[in-house]
């Protein structure tokens, strides 16, 4: 079985400050890890993914995430948050078996960036 | 631009009626598509995997006769909520995987907000 935990329901930061959204995972074998962002009444938008290689992954809109195998974590980070980053963020995982696209999502973290 | 198109974006229907939601992959073929359900401020729950040319695979606890899935072509999957009831009101999202230069990506439709009165 595979699962994702996002321990924080909400994260509040001031604009210009660093933003971190936490994610830990559980999966058999090597993980494929993803971050998505969702705006109200919209579908999910892909931010970044980790498949293999460098543990630090850079994605869209200045976001990055660091894969930590020993801690089974994949925290999302942004050095300087913007008000427009306020949204719902989902971490997702699946196993590395080929043709297995089924993702398990975390419960989501609502990010609010105040001006 | 969008690579997965989902329609309609919002639907309001009376209890007992059926509602069809379409999910189309644009510019690529998708032999597999996924249907998710999302309650307010909650995560996405996978309902079923739609397979072109074969029956859909439903997750545990999802009623097959309630949520009919048809993968009519390599670019279209439909989800029909039959005899809808207020408890079926939810946000439904489809997704389709696509292989590209950067490897595999899963693209999502914009979602359908279903309200059953």
mmCIF file of C-alpha atoms in Angstrom, chain B residues 16-19 63-68 79-85 88:
data_model
loop_
_atom_site.group_PDB
_atom_site.id
_atom_site.type_symbol
_atom_site.label_atom_id
_atom_site.label_comp_id
_atom_site.label_asym_id
_atom_site.label_seq_id
_atom_site.Cartn_x
_atom_site.Cartn_y
_atom_site.Cartn_z
ATOM 1 C CA UNK B 16 -33.034 10.782 -9.420
ATOM 2 C CA UNK B 17 -31.632 12.060 -12.700
ATOM 3 C CA UNK B 18 -28.404 10.942 -14.347
ATOM 4 C CA UNK B 19 -25.459 13.176 -15.141
ATOM 5 C CA UNK B 63 -20.491 1.377 -6.667
ATOM 6 C CA UNK B 64 -20.009 0.247 -10.251
ATOM 7 C CA UNK B 65 -23.683 0.575 -11.105
ATOM 8 C CA UNK B 66 -23.828 4.026 -9.616
ATOM 9 C CA UNK B 67 -20.800 5.459 -11.359
ATOM 10 C CA UNK B 68 -20.735 4.170 -14.912
ATOM 11 C CA UNK B 79 -18.376 9.174 -16.019
ATOM 12 C CA UNK B 80 -22.143 8.891 -15.597
ATOM 13 C CA UNK B 81 -23.610 9.372 -12.159
ATOM 14 C CA UNK B 82 -26.834 7.399 -12.334
ATOM 15 C CA UNK B 83 -29.910 8.205 -10.274
ATOM 16 C CA UNK B 84 -28.059 10.985 -8.526
ATOM 17 C CA UNK B 85 -28.821 11.825 -4.923
ATOM 18 C CA UNK B 88 -23.401 12.418 -4.682
#
